[in-house]
Coordinates of C-alpha atoms and ligand atoms in Angstrom, one line a residue:
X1 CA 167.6 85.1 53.0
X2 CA 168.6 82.8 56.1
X3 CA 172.3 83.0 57.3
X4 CA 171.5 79.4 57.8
X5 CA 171.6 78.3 54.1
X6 CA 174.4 76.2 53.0
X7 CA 175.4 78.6 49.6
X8 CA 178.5 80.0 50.3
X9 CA 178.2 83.9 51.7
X10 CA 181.0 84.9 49.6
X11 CA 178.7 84.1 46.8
X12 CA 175.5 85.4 48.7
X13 CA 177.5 88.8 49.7
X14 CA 177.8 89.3 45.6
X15 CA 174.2 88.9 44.9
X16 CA 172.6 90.8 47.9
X17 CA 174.5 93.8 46.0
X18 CA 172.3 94.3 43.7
X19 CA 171.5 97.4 42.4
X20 CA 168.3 98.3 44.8
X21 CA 169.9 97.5 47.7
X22 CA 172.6 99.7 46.9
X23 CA 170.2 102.3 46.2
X24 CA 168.4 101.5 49.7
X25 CA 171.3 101.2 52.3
X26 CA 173.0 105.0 50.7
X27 CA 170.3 106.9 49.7
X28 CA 166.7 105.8 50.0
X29 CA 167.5 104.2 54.0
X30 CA 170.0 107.4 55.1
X31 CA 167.9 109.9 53.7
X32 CA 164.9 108.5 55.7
X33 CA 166.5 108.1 59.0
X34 CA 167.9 111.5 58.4
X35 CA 164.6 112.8 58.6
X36 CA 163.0 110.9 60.9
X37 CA 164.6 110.5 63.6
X38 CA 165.8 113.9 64.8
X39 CA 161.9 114.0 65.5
X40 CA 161.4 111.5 67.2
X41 CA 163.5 111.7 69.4
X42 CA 162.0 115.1 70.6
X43 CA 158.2 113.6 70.0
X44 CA 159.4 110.6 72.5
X45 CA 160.4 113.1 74.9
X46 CA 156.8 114.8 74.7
X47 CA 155.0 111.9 74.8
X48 CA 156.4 110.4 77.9
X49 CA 156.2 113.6 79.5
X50 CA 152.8 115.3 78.3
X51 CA 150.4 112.0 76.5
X52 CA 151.5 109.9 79.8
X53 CA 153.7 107.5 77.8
X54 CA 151.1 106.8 75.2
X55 CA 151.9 106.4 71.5
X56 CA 147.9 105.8 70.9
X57 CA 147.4 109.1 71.9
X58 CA 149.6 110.7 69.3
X59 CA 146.5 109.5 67.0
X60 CA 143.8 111.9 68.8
X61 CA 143.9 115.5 67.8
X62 CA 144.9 116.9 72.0
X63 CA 147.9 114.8 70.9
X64 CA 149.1 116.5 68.1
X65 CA 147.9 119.9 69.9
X66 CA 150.6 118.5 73.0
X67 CA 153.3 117.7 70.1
X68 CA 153.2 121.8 68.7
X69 CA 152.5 122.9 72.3
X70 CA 155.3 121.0 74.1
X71 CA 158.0 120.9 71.4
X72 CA 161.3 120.9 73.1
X73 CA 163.8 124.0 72.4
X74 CA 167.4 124.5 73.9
X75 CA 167.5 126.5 76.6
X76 CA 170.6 127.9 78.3
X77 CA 170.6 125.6 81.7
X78 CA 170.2 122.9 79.2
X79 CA 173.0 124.0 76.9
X80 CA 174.8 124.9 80.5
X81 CA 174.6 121.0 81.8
X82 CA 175.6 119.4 78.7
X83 CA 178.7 121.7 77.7
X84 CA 179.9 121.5 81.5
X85 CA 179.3 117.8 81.3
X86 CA 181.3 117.5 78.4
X87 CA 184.1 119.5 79.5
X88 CA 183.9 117.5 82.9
X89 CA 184.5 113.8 80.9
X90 CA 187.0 115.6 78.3
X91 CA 189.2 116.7 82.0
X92 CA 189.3 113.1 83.1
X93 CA 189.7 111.5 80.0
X94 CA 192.7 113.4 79.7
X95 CA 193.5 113.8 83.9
X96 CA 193.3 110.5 84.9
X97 CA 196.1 107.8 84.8
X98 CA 195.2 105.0 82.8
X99 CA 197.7 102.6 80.5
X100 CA 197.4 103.6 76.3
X101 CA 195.4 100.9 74.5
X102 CA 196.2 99.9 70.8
X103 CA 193.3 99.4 68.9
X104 CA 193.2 96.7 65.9
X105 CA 195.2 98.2 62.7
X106 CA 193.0 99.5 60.3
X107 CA 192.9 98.7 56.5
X108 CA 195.4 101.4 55.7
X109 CA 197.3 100.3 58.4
X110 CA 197.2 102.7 61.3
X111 CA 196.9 101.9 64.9
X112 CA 194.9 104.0 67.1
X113 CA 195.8 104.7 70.4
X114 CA 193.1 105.4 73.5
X115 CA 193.5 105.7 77.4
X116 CA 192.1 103.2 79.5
X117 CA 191.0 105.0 82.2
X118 CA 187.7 104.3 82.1
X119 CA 186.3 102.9 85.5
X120 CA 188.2 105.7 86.8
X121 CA 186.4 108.1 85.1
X122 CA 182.9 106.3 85.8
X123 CA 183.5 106.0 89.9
X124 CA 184.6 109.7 89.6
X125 CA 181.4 111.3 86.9
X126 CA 179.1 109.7 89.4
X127 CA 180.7 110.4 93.1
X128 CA 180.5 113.8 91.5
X129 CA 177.0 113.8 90.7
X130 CA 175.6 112.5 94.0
X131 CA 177.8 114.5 95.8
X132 CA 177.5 117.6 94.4
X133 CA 173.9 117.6 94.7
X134 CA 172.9 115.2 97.5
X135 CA 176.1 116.8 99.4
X136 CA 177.0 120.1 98.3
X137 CA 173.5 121.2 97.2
X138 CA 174.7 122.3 94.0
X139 CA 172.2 121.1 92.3
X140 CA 168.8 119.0 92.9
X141 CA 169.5 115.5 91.8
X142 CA 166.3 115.4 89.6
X143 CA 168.1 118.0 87.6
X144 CA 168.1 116.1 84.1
X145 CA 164.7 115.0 84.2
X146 CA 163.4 119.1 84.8
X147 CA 165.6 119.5 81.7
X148 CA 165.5 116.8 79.8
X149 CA 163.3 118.0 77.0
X150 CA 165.4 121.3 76.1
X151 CA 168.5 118.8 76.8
X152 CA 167.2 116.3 73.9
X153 CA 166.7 119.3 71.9
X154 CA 170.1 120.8 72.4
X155 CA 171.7 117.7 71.6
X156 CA 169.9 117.1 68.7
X157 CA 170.7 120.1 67.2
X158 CA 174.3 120.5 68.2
X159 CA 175.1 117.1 67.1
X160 CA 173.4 117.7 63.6
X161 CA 176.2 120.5 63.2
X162 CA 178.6 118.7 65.2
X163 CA 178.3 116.1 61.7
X164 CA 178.7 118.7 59.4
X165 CA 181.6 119.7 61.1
X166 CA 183.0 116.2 61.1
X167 CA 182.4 115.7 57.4
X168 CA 184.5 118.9 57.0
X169 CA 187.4 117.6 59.4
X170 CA 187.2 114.3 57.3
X171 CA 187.3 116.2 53.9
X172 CA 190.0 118.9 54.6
X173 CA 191.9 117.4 57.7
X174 CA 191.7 114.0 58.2
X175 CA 193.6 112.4 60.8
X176 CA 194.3 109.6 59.1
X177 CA 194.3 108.1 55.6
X178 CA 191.7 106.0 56.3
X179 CA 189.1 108.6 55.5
X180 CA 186.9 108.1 52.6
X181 CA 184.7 110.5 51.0
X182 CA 182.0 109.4 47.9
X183 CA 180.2 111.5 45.3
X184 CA 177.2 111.0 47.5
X185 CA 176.7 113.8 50.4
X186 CA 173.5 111.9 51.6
X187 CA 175.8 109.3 52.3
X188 CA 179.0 111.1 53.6
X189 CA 177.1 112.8 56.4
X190 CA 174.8 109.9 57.7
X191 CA 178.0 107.4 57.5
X192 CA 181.0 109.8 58.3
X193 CA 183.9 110.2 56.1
X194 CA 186.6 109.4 59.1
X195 CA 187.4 106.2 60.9
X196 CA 189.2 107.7 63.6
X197 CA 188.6 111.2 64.0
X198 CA 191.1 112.7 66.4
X199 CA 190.9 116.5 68.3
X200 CA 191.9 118.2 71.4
X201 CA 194.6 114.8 72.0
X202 CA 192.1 111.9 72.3
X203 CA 190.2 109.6 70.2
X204 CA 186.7 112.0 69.2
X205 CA 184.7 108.0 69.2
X206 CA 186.7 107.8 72.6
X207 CA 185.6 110.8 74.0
X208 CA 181.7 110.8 72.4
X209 CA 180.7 107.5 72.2
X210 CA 182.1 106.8 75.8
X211 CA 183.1 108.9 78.1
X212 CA 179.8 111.8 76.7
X213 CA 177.0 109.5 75.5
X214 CA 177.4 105.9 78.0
X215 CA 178.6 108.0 81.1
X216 CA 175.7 110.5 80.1
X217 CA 173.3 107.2 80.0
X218 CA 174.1 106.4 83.3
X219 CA 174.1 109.6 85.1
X220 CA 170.6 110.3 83.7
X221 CA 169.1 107.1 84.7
X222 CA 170.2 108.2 88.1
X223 CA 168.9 111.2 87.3
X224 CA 165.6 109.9 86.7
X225 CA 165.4 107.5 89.6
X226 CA 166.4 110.4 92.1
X227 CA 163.2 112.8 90.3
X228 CA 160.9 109.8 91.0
X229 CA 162.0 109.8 95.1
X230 CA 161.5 114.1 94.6
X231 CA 158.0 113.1 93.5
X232 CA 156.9 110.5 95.4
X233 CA 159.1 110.7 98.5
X234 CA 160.9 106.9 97.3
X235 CA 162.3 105.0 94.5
X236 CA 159.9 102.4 93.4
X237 CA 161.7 98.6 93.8
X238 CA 160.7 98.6 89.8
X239 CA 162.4 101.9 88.9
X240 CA 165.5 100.8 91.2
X241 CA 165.3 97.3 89.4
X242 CA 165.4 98.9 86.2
X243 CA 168.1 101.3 86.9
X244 CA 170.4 99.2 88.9
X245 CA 170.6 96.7 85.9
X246 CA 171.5 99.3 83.1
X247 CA 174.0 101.2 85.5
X248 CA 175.5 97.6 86.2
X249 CA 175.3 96.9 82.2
X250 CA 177.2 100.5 82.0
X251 CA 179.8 99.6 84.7
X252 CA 180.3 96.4 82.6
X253 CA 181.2 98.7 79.4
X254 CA 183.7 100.9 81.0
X255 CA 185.2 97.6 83.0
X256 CA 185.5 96.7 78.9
X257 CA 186.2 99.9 77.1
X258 CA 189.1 98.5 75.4
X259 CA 187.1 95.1 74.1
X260 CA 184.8 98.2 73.0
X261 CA 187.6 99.6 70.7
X262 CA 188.0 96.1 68.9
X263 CA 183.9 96.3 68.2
X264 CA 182.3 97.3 65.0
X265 CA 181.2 100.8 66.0
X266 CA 185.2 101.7 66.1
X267 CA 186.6 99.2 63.8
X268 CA 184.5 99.6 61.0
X269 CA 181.8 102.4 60.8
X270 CA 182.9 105.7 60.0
X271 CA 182.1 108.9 62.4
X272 CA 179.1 110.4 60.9
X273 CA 175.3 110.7 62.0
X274 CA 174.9 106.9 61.8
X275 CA 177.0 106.6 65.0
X276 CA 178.1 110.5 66.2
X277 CA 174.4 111.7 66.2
X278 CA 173.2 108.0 67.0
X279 CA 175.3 108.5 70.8
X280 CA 174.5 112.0 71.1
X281 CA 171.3 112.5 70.8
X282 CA 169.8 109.2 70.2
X283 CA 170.9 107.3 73.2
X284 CA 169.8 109.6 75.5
X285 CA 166.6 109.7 73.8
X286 CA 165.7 106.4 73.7
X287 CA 168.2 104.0 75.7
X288 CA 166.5 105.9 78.7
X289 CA 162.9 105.6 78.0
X290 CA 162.1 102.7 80.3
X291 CA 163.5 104.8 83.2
X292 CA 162.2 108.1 82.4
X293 CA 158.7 106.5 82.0
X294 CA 159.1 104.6 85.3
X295 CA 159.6 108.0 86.8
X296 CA 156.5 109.4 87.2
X297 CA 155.1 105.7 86.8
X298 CA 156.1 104.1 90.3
X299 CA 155.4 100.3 90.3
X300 CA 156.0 98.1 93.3
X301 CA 156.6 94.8 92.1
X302 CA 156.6 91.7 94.4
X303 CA 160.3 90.8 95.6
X304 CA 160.4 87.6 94.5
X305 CA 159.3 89.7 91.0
X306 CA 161.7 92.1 91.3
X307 CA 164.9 89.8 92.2
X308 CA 164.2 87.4 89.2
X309 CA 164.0 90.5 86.9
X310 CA 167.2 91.6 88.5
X311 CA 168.9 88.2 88.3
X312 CA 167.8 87.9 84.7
X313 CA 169.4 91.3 84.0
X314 CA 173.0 90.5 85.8
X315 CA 172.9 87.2 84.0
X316 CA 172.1 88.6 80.6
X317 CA 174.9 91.6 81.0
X318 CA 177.4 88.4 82.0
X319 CA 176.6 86.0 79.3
X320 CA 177.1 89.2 77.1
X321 CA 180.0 90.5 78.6
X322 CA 181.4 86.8 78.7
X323 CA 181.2 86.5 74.9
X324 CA 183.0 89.7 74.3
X325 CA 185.8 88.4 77.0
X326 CA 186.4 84.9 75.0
X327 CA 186.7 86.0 71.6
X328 CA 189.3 88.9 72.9
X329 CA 191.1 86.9 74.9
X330 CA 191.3 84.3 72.8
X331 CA 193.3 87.0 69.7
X332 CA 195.2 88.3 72.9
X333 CA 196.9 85.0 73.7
X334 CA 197.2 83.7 69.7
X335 CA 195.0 81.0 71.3
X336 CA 196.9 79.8 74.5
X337 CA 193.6 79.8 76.2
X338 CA 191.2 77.6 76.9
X339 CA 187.2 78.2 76.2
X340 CA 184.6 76.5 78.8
X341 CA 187.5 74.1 79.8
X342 CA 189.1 73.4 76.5
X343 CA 191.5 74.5 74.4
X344 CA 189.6 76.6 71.7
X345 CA 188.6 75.5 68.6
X346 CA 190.3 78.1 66.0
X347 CA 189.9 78.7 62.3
X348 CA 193.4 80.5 61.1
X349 CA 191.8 83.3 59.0
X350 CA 194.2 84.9 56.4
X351 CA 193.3 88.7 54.7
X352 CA 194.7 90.9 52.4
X353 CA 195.3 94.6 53.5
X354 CA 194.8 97.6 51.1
X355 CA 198.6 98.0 51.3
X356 CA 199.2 94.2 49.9
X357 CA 200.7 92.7 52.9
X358 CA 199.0 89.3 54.1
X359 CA 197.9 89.1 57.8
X360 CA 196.1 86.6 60.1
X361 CA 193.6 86.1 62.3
X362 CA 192.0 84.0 64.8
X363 CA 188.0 83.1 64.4
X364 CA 186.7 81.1 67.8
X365 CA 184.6 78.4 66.6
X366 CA 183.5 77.1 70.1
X367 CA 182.3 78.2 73.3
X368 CA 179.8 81.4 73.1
X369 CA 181.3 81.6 69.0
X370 CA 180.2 78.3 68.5
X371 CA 176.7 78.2 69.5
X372 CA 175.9 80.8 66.7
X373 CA 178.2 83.5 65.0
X374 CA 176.5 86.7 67.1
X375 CA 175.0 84.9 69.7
X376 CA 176.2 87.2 72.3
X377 CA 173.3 89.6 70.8
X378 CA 170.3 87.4 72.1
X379 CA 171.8 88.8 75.6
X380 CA 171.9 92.1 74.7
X381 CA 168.5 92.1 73.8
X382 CA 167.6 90.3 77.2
X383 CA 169.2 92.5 79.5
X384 CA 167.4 95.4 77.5
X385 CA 164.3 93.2 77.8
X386 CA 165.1 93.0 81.5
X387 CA 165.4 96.7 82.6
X388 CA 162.2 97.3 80.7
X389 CA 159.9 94.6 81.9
X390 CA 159.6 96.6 85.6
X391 CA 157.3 99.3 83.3
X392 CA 154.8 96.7 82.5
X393 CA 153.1 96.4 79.5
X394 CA 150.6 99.0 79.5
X395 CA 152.0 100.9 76.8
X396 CA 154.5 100.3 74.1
X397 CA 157.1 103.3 74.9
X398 CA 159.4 101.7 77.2
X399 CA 159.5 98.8 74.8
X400 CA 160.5 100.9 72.2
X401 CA 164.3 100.1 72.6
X402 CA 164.0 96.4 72.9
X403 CA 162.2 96.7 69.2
X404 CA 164.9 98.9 67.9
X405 CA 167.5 97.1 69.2
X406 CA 166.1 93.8 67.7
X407 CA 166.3 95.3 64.4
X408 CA 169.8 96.9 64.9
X409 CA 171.4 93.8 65.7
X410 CA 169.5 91.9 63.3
X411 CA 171.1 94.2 60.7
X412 CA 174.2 94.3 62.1
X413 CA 174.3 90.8 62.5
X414 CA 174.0 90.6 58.5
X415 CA 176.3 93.3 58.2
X416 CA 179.2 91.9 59.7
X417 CA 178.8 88.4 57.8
X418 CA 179.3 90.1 54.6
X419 CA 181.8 92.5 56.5
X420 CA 183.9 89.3 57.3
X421 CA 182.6 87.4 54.1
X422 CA 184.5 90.2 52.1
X423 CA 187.1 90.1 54.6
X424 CA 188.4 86.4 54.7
X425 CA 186.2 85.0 51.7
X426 CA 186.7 81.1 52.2
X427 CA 187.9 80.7 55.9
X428 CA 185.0 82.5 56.4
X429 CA 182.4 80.0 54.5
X430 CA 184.4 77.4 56.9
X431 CA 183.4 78.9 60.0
X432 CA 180.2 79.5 58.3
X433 CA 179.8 76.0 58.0
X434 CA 180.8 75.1 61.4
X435 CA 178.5 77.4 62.7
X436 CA 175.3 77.6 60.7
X437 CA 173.4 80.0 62.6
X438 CA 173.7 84.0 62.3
X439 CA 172.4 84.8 66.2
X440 CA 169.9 82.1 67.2
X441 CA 170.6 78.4 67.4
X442 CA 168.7 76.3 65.5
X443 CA 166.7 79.4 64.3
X444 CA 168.5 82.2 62.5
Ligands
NDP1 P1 181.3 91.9 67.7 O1 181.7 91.8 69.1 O2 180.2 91.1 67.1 O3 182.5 91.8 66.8 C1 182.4 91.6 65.4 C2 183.8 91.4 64.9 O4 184.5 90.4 65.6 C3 183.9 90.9 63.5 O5 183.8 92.0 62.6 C4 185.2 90.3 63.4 O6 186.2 91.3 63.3 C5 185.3 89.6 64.7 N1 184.8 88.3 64.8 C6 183.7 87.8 64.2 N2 183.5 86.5 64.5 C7 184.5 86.1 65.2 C8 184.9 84.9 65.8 N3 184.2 83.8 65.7 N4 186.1 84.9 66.5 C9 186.8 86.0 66.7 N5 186.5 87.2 66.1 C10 185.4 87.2 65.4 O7 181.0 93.5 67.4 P2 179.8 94.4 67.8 O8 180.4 95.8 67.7 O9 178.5 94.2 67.1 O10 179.5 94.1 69.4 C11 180.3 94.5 70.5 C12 179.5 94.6 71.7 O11 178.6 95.7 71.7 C13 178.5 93.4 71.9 O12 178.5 93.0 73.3 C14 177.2 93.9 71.5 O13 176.2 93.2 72.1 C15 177.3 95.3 71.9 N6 176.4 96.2 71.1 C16 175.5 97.0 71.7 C17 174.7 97.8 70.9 C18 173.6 98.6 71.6 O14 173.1 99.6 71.0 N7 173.2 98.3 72.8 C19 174.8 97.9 69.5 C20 175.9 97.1 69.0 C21 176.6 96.3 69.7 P3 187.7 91.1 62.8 O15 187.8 92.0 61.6 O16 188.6 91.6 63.9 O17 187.9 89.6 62.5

């Protein structure tokens, strides 16, 4: 069903309920991606590295024969780089000045803390990394893409415990009461139990989703763009194209991080595979595949090519970023703002904690929020589109992460209508009506 329609959502949330899709999002769907996508994410690895970045040739019989005969295993450099790499971002998550950030109150009415010390800790993860192998010779720069198969297969595996171990936390020591655990394991484990799992004296999402899994992003994409100047003796202008724009979309997220802790993946979902295993092992696995293909397929675009892509990237990671910026700064100021010049059109939202007590909030109905409720997705999607299109078209691999990420904001998109549906039931049908469209204006 459209999010355009004119029925009410409140009324739409109720019926889209129903019993199958119940059955779908909490067993059929988590029990699917549960087994699924662990191997994928190694078969992605082996088929940009062994079939030469073709799916197609997954169907021919030396395909499968690659698959059994290049299935990755953990080895101990790989184990080696990614402990000491997490032991490096735990040191200057905790090391590094930075001001405490209060995250939104939660249903049971807990405010997480978290250190803002993020662009700190990014300039300092990657002076590290180029100097410790371009300068001190530590290591070869290349280093991640030599590992990188044992290193998706370490971190496939570890985080798979790593969720059964948070499923236990959640059960027997939660950190907070916000923890909720259902007669359904399926569920409990692909989902998480905890909202805000804490260990060690920081925030676990803090520490994994950021500081491990984007900072990790980043660094290999480096990574990947140095083994392509080992190989060839220089960095293609499409690899640096495509690299410079997700490094300068990852720059953007730790100039953010604390608009990142008022976002759904901290708010709202719970620490479990769905987002724990998604950063860990997922992220590196796919978020990277338009640079690890470009690595040992240089392309030299025209300029003119290559500045538009890079142009249409920055742009995409602003409009994005700029979205983010309004609706936060509009809550931060109750308002006092103005959006593209004018004071912002608000709709005074009122909820109803688990506790009882009555709260407010403010929903932007103009600027970025007014040309369609999650518009600042179509961006996301373009600056994903943009670090992918130096790779071409010749094969679908690189592409995969535009078509995943389609989907996952589609979904999401859905998900947080009936999320704030549930949330603010008629002020939410206002905005609803003010804004007809779920992401696409005029469209969807
Ligand atoms: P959003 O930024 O879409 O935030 C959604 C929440 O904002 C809602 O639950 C609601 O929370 C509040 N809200 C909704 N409408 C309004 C409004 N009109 N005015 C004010 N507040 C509103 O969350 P996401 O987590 O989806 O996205 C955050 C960022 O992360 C985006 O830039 C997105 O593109 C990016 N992203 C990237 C992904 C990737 O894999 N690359 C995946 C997902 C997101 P409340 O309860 O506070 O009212």
């Amino acid at each position: 069903m459209s999010g355009g329609s004119d029925e009410p959502l409140t009324t739409w949330a109720a019926k889209s309920e129903e019993r199958w899709v119940q059955v779908f999002r909490t067993r059929l769907g988590p029990t699917l991606l549960l087994l699924a996508t662990p191997p994928m994410a190694m078969i992605f690895w082996i088929v940009c590295r062994h079939l030469d970045g073709s799916l197609a040739r997954l169907l021919d019989a030396d395909g499968w024969r690659a698959v059994v005969a290049h299935w990755p295993r953990p080895t101990l450099t790989a184990v080696k780089i990614a402990s000491l790499f997490a032991m490096f971002e735990y040191a200057l998550l905790v090391a590094l000045p930075g001001k405490t950030f209060a995250g939104p109150i939660t249903p049971s009415g807990v405010q997480p803390v978290y250190k803002l010390n993020g662009v700190a800790a990014w300039g300092v993860s990657h002076a590290a990394f180029f100097g410790l192998s371009y300068g001190a010779g530590c290591f070869h720069a290349g280093i991640v893409w030599d590992e990188f198969g044992p290193l998706i297969a370490t971190l496939v595996l570890f985080a798979l415990l790593f969720c059964l171990g948070l499923y236990a936390k959640g059960r027997f020591a939660p950190t907070t009461a916000d923890t909720f655990v259902s007669d359904n394991f399926v569920w409990d484990y692909y989902w998480g139990v905890e909202l805000h799992p804490r260990a060690l004296g920081v925030s676990l999402k803090q520490l994994i989703n950021c500081r491990i899994s984007m900072m990790g992003w980043s660094l290999i994409v480096c990574s990947f763009a140095a083994k392509q100047a080992e190989i060839y003796g220089h960095v293609s202008n499409a690899m640096l194209v495509s690299a410079a724009i997700t490094v300068v979309y990852l720059f953007k997220f730790f100039w953010w991080e604390s608009g990142y802790f008022t976002s759904l993946d901290i708010m709202h979902d719970r620490f479990g595979f769905y987002i724990c295993w998604g950063v860990l092992a997922w992220v590196p696995s796919v978020y990277a595949l338009p640079a690890q293909y470009l690595a040992t397929h240089p392309r030299d675009l025209p300029w003119p090519v290559a500045l538009a892509i890079f142009t249409l990237g920055v742009a995409c990671v602003y409009v994005n970023y700029a979205a983010d910026e309004q609706r936060q700064r509009v809550r931060a100021t109750g308002g006092e703002t103005t959006v593209w010049g004018r004071p912002p059109e608000l709709i005074r939202a009122r909820y109803v904690t688990a506790d009882g007590s009555e709260h407010e909030s403010l929903l932007l109905a103009s600027g970025w929020w007014g040309v369609a409720r999650h518009f600042h997705y179509v961006p996301e999607i373009g600056l994903a589109a943009a670090w992918t299109l130096p790779a071409g078209f010749s094969h679908f691999l690189p592409w995969f992460y535009v078509f995943f990420l389609t989907i996952l904001l589609l979904d999401r998109a859905g998900r947080d209508d009936l999320r704030c549906a549930k949330k603010y039931g008629t002020h939410w049908d206002d905005y609803r009506r003010r804004v007809p469209r779920k992401v696409v204006p005029g469209l969807y």
